[in-house]
Short mmCIF file of C-alpha atoms and ligand atoms in Angstrom, two decimals:
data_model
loop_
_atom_site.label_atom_id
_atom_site.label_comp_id
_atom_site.label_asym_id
_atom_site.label_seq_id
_atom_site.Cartn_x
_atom_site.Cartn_y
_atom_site.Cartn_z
CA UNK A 170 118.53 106.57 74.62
CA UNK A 171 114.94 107.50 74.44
CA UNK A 172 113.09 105.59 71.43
CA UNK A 173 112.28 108.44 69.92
CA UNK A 174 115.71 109.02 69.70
CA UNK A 175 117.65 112.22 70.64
CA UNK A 176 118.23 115.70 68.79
CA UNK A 177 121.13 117.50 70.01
CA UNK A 178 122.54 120.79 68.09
CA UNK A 179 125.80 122.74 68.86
CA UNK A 180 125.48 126.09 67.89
CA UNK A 181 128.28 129.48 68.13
CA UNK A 182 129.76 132.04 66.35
CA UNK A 183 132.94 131.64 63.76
CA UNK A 184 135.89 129.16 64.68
CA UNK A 185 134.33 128.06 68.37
CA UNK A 186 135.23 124.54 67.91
CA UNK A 187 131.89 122.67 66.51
CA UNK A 188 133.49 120.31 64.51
CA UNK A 189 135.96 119.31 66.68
CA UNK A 190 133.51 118.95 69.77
CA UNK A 191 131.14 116.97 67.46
CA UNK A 192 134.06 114.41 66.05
CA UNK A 193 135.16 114.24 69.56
CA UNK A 194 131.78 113.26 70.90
CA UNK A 195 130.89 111.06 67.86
CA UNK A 196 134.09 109.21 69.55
CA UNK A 197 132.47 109.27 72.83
CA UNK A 198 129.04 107.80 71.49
CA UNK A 199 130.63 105.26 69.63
CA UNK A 200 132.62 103.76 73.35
CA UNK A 201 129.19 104.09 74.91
CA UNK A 202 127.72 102.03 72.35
CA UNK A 203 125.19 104.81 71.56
CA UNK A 204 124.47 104.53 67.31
CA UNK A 205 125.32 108.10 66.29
CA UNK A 206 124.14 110.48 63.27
CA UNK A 207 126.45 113.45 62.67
CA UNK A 208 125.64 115.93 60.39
CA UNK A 209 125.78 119.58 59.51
CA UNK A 210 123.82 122.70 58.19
CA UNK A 211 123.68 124.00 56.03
CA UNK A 212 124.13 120.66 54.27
CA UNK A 213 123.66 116.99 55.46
CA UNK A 214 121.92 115.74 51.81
CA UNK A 215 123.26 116.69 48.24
CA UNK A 216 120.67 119.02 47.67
CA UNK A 217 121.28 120.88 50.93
CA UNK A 218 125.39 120.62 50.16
CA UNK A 219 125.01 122.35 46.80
CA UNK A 220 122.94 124.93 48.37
CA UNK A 221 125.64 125.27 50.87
CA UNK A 222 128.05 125.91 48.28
CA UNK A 223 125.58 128.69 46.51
CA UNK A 224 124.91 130.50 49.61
CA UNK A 225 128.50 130.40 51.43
CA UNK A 226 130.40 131.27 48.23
CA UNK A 227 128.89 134.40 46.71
CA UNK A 228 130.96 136.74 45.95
CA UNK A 229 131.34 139.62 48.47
CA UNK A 230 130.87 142.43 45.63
CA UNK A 231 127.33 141.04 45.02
CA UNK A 232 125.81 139.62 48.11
CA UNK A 233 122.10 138.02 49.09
CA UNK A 234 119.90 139.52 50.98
CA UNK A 235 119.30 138.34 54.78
CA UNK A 236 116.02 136.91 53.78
CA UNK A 237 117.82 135.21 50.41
CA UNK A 238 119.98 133.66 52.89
CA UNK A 239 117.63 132.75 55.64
CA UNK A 240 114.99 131.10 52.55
CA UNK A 241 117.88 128.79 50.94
CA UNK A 242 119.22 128.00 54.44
CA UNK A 243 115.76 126.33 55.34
CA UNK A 244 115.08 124.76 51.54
CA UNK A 245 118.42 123.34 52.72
CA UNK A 246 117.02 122.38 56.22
CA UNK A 247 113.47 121.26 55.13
CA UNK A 248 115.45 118.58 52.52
CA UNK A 249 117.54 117.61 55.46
CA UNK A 250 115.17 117.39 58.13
CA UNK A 251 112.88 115.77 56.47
CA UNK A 252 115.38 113.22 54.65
CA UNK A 253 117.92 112.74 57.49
CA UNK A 254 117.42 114.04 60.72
CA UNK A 255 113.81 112.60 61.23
CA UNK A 256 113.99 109.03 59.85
CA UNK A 257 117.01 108.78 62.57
CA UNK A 258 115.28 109.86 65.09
CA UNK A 259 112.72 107.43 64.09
CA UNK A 260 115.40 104.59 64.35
CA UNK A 261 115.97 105.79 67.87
CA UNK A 262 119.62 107.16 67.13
CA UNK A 263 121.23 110.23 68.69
CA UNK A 264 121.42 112.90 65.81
CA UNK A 265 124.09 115.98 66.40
CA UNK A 266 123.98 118.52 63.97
CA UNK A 267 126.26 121.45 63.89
CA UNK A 268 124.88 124.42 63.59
CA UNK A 269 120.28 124.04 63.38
CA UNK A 270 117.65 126.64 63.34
CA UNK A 271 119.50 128.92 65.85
CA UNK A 272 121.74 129.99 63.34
CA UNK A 273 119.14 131.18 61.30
CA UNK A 274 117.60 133.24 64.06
CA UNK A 275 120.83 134.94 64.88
CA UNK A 276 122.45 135.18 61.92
CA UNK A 277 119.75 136.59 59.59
CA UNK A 278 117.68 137.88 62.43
CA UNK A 279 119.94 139.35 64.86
CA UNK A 280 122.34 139.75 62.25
CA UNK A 281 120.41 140.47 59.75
CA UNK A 282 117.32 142.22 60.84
CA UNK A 283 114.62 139.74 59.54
CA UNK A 284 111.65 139.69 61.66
CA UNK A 285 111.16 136.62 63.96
CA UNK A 286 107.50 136.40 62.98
CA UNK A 287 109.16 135.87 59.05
CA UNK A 288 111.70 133.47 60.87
CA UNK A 289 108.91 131.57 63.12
CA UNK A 290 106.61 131.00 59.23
CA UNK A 291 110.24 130.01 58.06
CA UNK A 292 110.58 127.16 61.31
CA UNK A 293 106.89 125.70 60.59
CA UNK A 294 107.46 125.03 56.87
CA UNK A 295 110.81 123.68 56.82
CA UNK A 296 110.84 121.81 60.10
CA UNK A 297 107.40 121.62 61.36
CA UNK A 298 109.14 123.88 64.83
CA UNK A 299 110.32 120.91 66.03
CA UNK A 300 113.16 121.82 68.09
CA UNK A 301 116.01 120.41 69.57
CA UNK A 302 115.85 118.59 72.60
CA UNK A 303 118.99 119.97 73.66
CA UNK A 304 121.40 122.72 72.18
CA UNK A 305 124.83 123.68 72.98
CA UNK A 306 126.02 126.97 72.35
CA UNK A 307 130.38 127.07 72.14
CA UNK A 308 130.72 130.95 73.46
CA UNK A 309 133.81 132.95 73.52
CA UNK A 310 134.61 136.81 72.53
CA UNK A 311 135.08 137.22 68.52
CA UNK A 312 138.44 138.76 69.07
CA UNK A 313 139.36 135.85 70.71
CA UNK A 314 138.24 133.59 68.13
CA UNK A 315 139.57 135.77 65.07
CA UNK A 316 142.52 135.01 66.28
CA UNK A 317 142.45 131.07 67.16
CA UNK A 318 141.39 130.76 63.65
CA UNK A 319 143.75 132.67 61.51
CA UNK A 320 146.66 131.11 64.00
CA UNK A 321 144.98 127.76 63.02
CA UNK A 322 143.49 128.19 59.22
CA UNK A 323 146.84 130.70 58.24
CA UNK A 324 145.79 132.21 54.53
CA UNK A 325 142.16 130.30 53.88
CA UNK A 326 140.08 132.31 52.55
CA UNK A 327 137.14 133.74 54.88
CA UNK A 328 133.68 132.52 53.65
CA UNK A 329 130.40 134.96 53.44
CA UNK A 330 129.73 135.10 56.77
CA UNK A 331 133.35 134.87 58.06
CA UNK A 332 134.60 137.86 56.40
CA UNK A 333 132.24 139.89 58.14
CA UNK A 334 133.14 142.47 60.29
CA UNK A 335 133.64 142.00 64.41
CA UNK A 336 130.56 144.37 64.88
CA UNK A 337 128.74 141.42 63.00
CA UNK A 338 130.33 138.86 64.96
CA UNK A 339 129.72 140.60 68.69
CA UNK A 340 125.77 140.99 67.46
CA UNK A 341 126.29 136.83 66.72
CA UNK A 342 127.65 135.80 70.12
CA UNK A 343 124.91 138.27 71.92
CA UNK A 344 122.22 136.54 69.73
CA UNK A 345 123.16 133.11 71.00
CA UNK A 346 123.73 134.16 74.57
CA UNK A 347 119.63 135.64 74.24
CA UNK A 348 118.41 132.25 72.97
CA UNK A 349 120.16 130.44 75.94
CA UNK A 350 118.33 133.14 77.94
CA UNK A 351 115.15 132.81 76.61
CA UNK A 352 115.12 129.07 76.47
CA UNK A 353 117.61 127.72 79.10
CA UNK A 354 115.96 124.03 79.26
CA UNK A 355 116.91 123.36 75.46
CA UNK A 356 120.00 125.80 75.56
CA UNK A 357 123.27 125.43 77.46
CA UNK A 358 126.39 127.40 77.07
CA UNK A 359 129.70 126.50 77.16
CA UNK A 360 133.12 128.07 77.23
CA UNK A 361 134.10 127.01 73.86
CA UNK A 362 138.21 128.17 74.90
CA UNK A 363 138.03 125.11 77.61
CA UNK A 364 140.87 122.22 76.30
CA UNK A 365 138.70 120.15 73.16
CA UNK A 366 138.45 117.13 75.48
CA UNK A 367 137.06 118.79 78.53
CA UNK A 368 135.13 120.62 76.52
CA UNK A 369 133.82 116.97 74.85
CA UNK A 370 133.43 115.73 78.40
CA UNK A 371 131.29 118.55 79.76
CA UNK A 372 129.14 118.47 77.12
CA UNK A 373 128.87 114.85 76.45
CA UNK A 374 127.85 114.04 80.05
CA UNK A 375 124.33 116.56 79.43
CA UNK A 376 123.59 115.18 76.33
CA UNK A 377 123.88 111.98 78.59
CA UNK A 378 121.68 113.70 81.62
CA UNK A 379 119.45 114.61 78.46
CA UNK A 380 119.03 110.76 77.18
CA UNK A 381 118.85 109.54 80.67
CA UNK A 382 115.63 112.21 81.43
CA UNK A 383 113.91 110.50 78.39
CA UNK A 384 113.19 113.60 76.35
P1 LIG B 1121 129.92 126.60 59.50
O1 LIG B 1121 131.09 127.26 58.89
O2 LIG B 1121 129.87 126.68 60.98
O3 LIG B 1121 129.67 125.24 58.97
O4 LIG B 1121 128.63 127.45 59.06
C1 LIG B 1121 128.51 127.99 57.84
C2 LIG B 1121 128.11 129.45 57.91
O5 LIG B 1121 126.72 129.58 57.60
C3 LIG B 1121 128.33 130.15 59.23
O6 LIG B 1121 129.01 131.36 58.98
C4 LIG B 1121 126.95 130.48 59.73
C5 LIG B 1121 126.11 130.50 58.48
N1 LIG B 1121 124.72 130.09 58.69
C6 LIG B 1121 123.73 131.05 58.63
O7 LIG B 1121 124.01 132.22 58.40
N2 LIG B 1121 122.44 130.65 58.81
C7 LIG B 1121 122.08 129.35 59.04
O8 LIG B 1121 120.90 129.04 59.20
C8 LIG B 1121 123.15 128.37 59.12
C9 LIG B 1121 122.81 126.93 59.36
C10 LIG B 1121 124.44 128.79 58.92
#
């Protein structure tokens, strides 16, 4: 592990299996004897969990803005960074978070329509732009998805952004699929319908290749 530590993110659209790849490779750290932070976003402090709670359960009849959602998704992330993510990396430790800045690029920008000059101001404040050193994006078609999840989940009740339309979620996947265009050394897709522990395989050995390269 570098000393700096290591940031990794895994990033996708609705149901592609984030939690379950991150448990699984918290399990996979733990064997290697890496020292492991897990943790989330929105969320990963009390503040940033209440503000979860605000800004996935408005009601649909009365809903915020993209830019409401994109400002209290990075107060959220400026608490968290700033609290969590970068005293662990001082410590050295490999941090995954599920779901990072990305989101907020394609999910109130793509999604959206805010400006990525607005998003980009958003990045310095909360996070000073320091980015991942290495994101996976889970990828399959919405459809798909849909209907993994409501075989899985059966009557939960879709949040904010889940109960959006497929539109929505096709304009989601294409957003992440741009990023890992744009920036394929951080980015990395994979087929989030591969079996959960070949899927935790594949993408624990690159965040291994990523330690190893000492970024
Ligand atoms: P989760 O269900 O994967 O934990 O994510 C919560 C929801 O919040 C998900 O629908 C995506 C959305 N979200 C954004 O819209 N912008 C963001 O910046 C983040 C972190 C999440």
């Amino acid at each position: 592990m570098p000393k700096q530590g290591l940031f990794v993110t895994l990033e996708g659209g609705e149901g592609v299996g984030k939690s379950t790849l991150a448990a699984n490779l918290k399990a996979r750290a733990g064997t290697a004897g890496f020292t492991v932070y897990l943790t989330r976003e929105p969320g990963g402090t009390p503040a940033a969990e209440h503000i979860r709670d605000v800004v996935l359960r408005v009601p649909d009849t009365d809903p915020l803005s993209p830019a409401s959602q994109a400002l209290l998704m990075n107060a959220a992330r400026a608490d968290h960074f700033e609290k969590v993510i970068t005293p662990a990396l001082q410590r050295g430790e490999l941090v995954i978070c599920d779901r990072f800045a990305d989101s907020t690029r394609v999910y109130q920008g793509v999604g959206g329509g805010m400006s990525s000059e607005d998003i980009s101001a958003l990045e310095r404040i909360s996070f000073d732009s320091k980015h991942p050193a290495l994101t996976l994006i889970l990828d399959a078609a919405p459809a798909t998805l849909l209907e993994r999840r409501q075989s899985r989940d059966g009557a939960t009740a879709p949040d904010a952004f889940e109960a959006r339309d497929l539109a929505f979620h096709e304009r989601v996947r294409t957003g992440f699929l741009d990023i890992a265009e744009q920036e394929p050394n951080r980015c990395i897709v994979l087929d989030a319908l591969m079996p959960a522990e070949s899927l935790a395989d594949a993408a624990w050995q690159l965040i291994l290749d990523r330690a190893g390269s000492g970024t």
